[in-house]
Amino acid sequence: DGGITQSPKYLFRKEGQNVTLSCEQNLNHDAMYWYRQDPGQGLRLIYYSQIVNDFQKGDIAEGYSVSREKKESFPLTVTSAQKNPTAFYLCASSTGAGGSPKNIQYFGAGTRLSVL
Amino acid sequence: SQKIEQNSEALNIQEGKTATLTCNYTNYSPAYLQWYRQDPGRGPVFLLLIRENEKEKRKERLKVTFDTTLKQSLFHITASQPADSATYLCALEGGNTGFQKLVFGTGTRLLVSP
């Protein structure tokens, strides 16, 4: 069954702690994305990666870090520098720049992060 | 600055009626416009994509229009059903070649009553 798997579904962070959210896809997509969703706000782009070993900052990258060592995986670390981490985090993938339409995004089920 | 506006108030309609949701944008020239459905606590699911040179796109009970002069897209669900209740997001993509990010609206919540 192809798709995007995010884990865990719920995550709690203590003060000063870094936490890592997992995102795995088996769609053979080149591009992957991390979004943050807060109530009443649209999806805001944190980081994106067009290809393995390459990633770029999105609109709200401060306090977050990512890696893209494998095509299938794009983990997001919420660092202690992110002072307001409570939100719903969504990972997505798309085929990337090749082909048309190139940017239809497939989303995971999300991770809800709360601060203890 | 670039802005995408969707009605933040929920749209309440009765089963069987046509639901119409609006997506307006400013300071943007998208080559594509996409619509997604999001259920509570879940990730968005892609529904339809319309290109700037297309006026209308249909898929089963769904219809999307794209007016680049008015800078507006309308999303219609005909013969609506309670199962259509969800939040609907529009998303814009730029027109340059190469990699383009999607920019999402805040979404409009649709409630279909039996």
Short mmCIF file of C-alpha atoms in Angstrom, two decimals:
data_model
loop_
_atom_site.label_atom_id
_atom_site.label_comp_id
_atom_site.label_asym_id
_atom_site.label_seq_id
_atom_site.Cartn_x
_atom_site.Cartn_y
_atom_site.Cartn_z
CA ASP A 1 0.00 0.00 0.00
CA GLY A 2 1.70 3.20 -1.18
CA GLY A 3 1.67 6.33 0.87
CA ILE A 4 3.25 8.50 3.51
CA THR A 5 3.66 7.37 7.08
CA GLN A 6 4.15 9.82 9.91
CA SER A 7 4.99 8.79 13.43
CA PRO A 8 4.19 9.18 16.19
CA LYS A 9 0.59 10.34 15.95
CA TYR A 10 0.92 12.24 19.25
CA LEU A 11 4.11 13.60 20.78
CA PHE A 12 4.82 15.49 23.96
CA ARG A 13 7.85 17.69 24.44
CA LYS A 14 9.37 18.78 27.70
CA GLU A 15 10.97 22.17 28.18
CA GLY A 16 14.43 22.35 26.58
CA GLN A 17 14.01 19.04 24.76
CA ASN A 18 14.57 18.28 21.10
CA VAL A 19 12.07 15.91 19.51
CA THR A 20 12.10 14.24 16.11
CA LEU A 21 9.09 13.56 13.94
CA SER A 22 9.36 10.74 11.45
CA CYS A 23 8.16 10.83 7.82
CA GLU A 24 8.56 7.92 5.41
CA GLN A 25 7.19 7.57 1.87
CA ASN A 26 7.12 4.66 -0.56
CA LEU A 27 5.74 6.61 -3.51
CA ASN A 28 9.17 7.04 -5.08
CA HIS A 29 8.70 10.82 -4.96
CA ASP A 30 11.68 13.14 -5.23
CA ALA A 31 10.25 16.07 -3.28
CA MET A 32 9.22 16.10 0.37
CA TYR A 33 7.85 18.82 2.61
CA TRP A 34 7.10 19.67 6.23
CA TYR A 35 4.21 21.94 7.14
CA ARG A 36 2.90 23.28 10.39
CA GLN A 37 -0.84 23.83 10.87
CA ASP A 38 -2.27 25.98 13.67
CA PRO A 39 -5.99 26.56 14.31
CA GLY A 40 -7.40 29.17 11.95
CA GLN A 41 -4.21 29.32 9.90
CA GLY A 42 -3.25 27.75 6.63
CA LEU A 43 -0.46 25.27 6.22
CA ARG A 44 2.88 26.99 6.66
CA LEU A 45 5.97 25.53 5.05
CA ILE A 46 8.83 24.70 7.41
CA TYR A 47 11.34 22.94 5.16
CA TYR A 48 11.32 21.21 1.81
CA SER A 49 13.61 18.91 -0.09
CA GLN A 50 13.66 18.53 -3.86
CA ILE A 51 16.11 15.66 -3.90
CA VAL A 52 18.21 13.47 -1.62
CA ASN A 53 20.94 15.28 0.34
CA ASP A 54 19.42 18.66 -0.42
CA PHE A 55 16.87 20.76 1.44
CA GLN A 56 15.78 24.38 1.71
CA LYS A 57 14.19 26.53 4.38
CA GLY A 58 10.54 27.34 4.04
CA ASP A 59 8.71 30.29 5.51
CA ILE A 60 9.05 29.35 9.20
CA ALA A 61 12.27 27.31 9.50
CA GLU A 62 13.58 28.89 12.72
CA GLY A 63 13.74 26.36 15.55
CA TYR A 64 13.51 23.36 13.22
CA SER A 65 16.02 21.15 11.43
CA VAL A 66 15.75 18.38 8.83
CA SER A 67 17.84 15.83 7.00
CA ARG A 68 17.35 13.97 3.73
CA GLU A 69 19.81 11.10 3.67
CA LYS A 70 17.45 8.71 1.92
CA LYS A 71 14.82 9.32 -0.75
CA GLU A 72 12.17 7.67 1.41
CA SER A 73 12.80 9.56 4.63
CA PHE A 74 12.59 13.22 5.71
CA PRO A 75 12.67 13.53 9.52
CA LEU A 76 11.94 16.84 11.23
CA THR A 77 13.56 17.83 14.51
CA VAL A 78 11.81 20.42 16.65
CA THR A 79 14.60 21.97 18.68
CA SER A 80 14.46 23.71 22.04
CA ALA A 81 14.89 26.98 20.12
CA GLN A 82 11.32 26.65 18.86
CA LYS A 83 9.46 28.43 21.64
CA ASN A 84 5.94 27.70 20.46
CA PRO A 85 6.05 24.16 19.10
CA THR A 86 2.47 23.13 19.89
CA ALA A 87 0.84 22.45 16.51
CA PHE A 88 -0.23 19.82 14.01
CA TYR A 89 2.70 18.82 11.79
CA LEU A 90 2.14 17.46 8.32
CA CYS A 91 4.60 15.79 5.99
CA ALA A 92 3.95 15.62 2.25
CA SER A 93 5.61 14.43 -0.92
CA SER A 94 5.27 15.14 -4.63
CA THR A 95 6.91 13.96 -7.81
CA GLY A 96 8.92 17.18 -7.92
CA ALA A 97 10.02 19.23 -10.87
CA GLY A 98 9.73 16.49 -13.44
CA GLY A 99 6.48 15.91 -15.30
CA SER A 100 3.20 17.74 -15.16
CA PRO A 101 1.32 18.31 -12.96
CA LYS A 102 4.41 18.26 -10.86
CA ASN A 103 3.30 19.45 -7.52
CA ILE A 104 0.24 17.50 -6.42
CA GLN A 105 1.05 16.75 -2.81
CA TYR A 106 0.34 13.57 -0.89
CA PHE A 107 0.09 14.03 2.84
CA GLY A 108 0.65 11.85 5.85
CA ALA A 109 -1.86 11.63 8.70
CA GLY A 110 0.04 14.16 10.79
CA THR A 111 1.72 14.36 14.18
CA ARG A 112 0.19 16.43 16.94
CA LEU A 113 2.91 17.93 19.13
CA SER A 114 2.16 19.33 22.56
CA VAL A 115 4.36 20.86 25.23
CA LEU A 116 4.31 19.42 28.75
CA SER B 1 2.23 40.89 -0.36
CA GLN B 2 0.84 37.65 -1.71
CA LYS B 3 -2.42 36.64 -0.14
CA ILE B 4 -4.89 33.78 -0.49
CA GLU B 5 -8.32 34.23 1.04
CA GLN B 6 -10.93 31.62 1.80
CA ASN B 7 -14.04 32.28 3.84
CA SER B 8 -13.15 31.52 7.44
CA GLU B 9 -16.77 31.09 8.43
CA ALA B 10 -18.22 27.63 8.08
CA LEU B 11 -20.63 27.02 5.23
CA ASN B 12 -23.79 25.22 6.35
CA ILE B 13 -26.04 23.67 3.71
CA GLN B 14 -28.69 21.01 3.48
CA GLU B 15 -28.14 17.64 1.90
CA GLY B 16 -28.86 17.63 -1.81
CA LYS B 17 -28.00 21.31 -2.33
CA THR B 18 -24.95 22.62 -4.18
CA ALA B 19 -22.11 23.90 -2.02
CA THR B 20 -19.97 26.70 -3.45
CA LEU B 21 -16.66 27.65 -1.85
CA THR B 22 -14.53 30.61 -2.87
CA CYS B 23 -10.78 31.11 -3.12
CA ASN B 24 -9.50 34.63 -3.87
CA TYR B 25 -5.88 35.62 -4.30
CA THR B 26 -3.88 38.81 -4.72
CA ASN B 27 -0.38 39.65 -5.91
CA TYR B 28 0.01 36.22 -7.38
CA SER B 29 -0.02 34.74 -10.89
CA PRO B 30 -0.47 31.01 -10.40
CA ALA B 31 -0.11 28.62 -13.30
CA TYR B 32 -2.07 26.00 -11.38
CA LEU B 33 -4.64 26.03 -8.64
CA GLN B 34 -5.40 22.97 -6.55
CA TRP B 35 -8.18 22.01 -4.15
CA TYR B 36 -7.74 19.65 -1.20
CA ARG B 37 -10.09 18.13 1.34
CA GLN B 38 -9.06 17.85 4.99
CA ASP B 39 -10.94 15.88 7.63
CA PRO B 40 -10.40 16.67 11.34
CA GLY B 41 -7.09 15.33 12.61
CA ARG B 42 -6.03 14.08 9.17
CA GLY B 43 -3.79 15.27 6.37
CA PRO B 44 -5.25 17.01 3.29
CA VAL B 45 -6.22 14.88 0.31
CA PHE B 46 -5.87 16.16 -3.26
CA LEU B 47 -9.14 16.59 -5.16
CA LEU B 48 -8.68 18.63 -8.33
CA LEU B 49 -6.12 20.70 -10.21
CA ILE B 50 -6.97 23.39 -12.76
CA ARG B 51 -4.53 25.17 -15.04
CA GLU B 52 -4.57 28.89 -15.79
CA ASN B 53 -5.74 28.29 -19.37
CA GLU B 54 -8.67 26.13 -18.22
CA LYS B 55 -11.93 27.78 -17.25
CA GLU B 56 -13.56 24.77 -15.67
CA LYS B 57 -12.71 21.26 -14.49
CA ARG B 58 -15.09 18.52 -13.39
CA LYS B 59 -14.76 15.27 -11.48
CA GLU B 60 -17.91 13.39 -10.56
CA ARG B 61 -19.92 15.79 -8.32
CA LEU B 62 -17.08 18.29 -8.10
CA LYS B 63 -16.55 21.31 -10.33
CA VAL B 64 -13.81 23.94 -10.16
CA THR B 65 -13.63 27.20 -12.05
CA PHE B 66 -10.60 29.45 -12.38
CA ASP B 67 -10.93 33.11 -13.38
CA THR B 68 -7.48 34.69 -13.66
CA THR B 69 -9.03 38.11 -14.37
CA LEU B 70 -11.01 38.10 -11.14
CA LYS B 71 -8.19 36.19 -9.40
CA GLN B 72 -10.72 33.74 -8.07
CA SER B 73 -11.54 30.05 -8.05
CA LEU B 74 -14.92 28.59 -7.18
CA PHE B 75 -15.30 25.03 -5.92
CA HIS B 76 -18.72 23.43 -6.29
CA ILE B 77 -20.06 20.19 -4.83
CA THR B 78 -23.40 19.24 -6.38
CA ALA B 79 -25.95 17.00 -4.67
CA SER B 80 -24.04 17.41 -1.43
CA GLN B 81 -24.05 14.66 1.18
CA PRO B 82 -23.25 14.66 4.91
CA ALA B 83 -20.08 12.73 4.02
CA ASP B 84 -18.88 15.83 2.16
CA SER B 85 -18.55 17.67 5.49
CA ALA B 86 -14.90 18.63 5.83
CA THR B 87 -12.54 21.58 5.42
CA TYR B 88 -11.60 22.44 1.85
CA LEU B 89 -8.28 24.10 1.08
CA CYS B 90 -7.19 25.85 -2.08
CA ALA B 91 -3.51 25.99 -2.98
CA LEU B 92 -1.63 28.00 -5.59
CA GLU B 93 1.49 27.17 -7.54
CA GLY B 94 3.73 29.58 -9.40
CA GLY B 95 4.16 29.68 -13.14
CA ASN B 96 7.93 29.54 -13.50
CA THR B 97 9.69 26.43 -14.71
CA GLY B 98 11.40 24.22 -12.21
CA PHE B 99 10.45 23.62 -8.61
CA GLN B 100 7.46 25.53 -7.24
CA LYS B 101 6.16 25.49 -3.73
CA LEU B 102 2.46 25.36 -3.02
CA VAL B 103 0.90 28.17 -0.99
CA PHE B 104 -2.24 27.11 0.90
CA GLY B 105 -5.29 29.08 1.94
CA THR B 106 -6.69 28.75 5.46
CA GLY B 107 -9.58 26.59 4.28
CA THR B 108 -13.35 26.75 4.55
CA ARG B 109 -15.28 24.29 6.68
CA LEU B 110 -18.33 22.77 4.99
CA LEU B 111 -21.13 21.26 7.06
CA VAL B 112 -23.82 19.31 5.21
CA SER B 113 -26.92 18.57 7.26
CA PRO B 114 -29.17 15.54 6.57
#
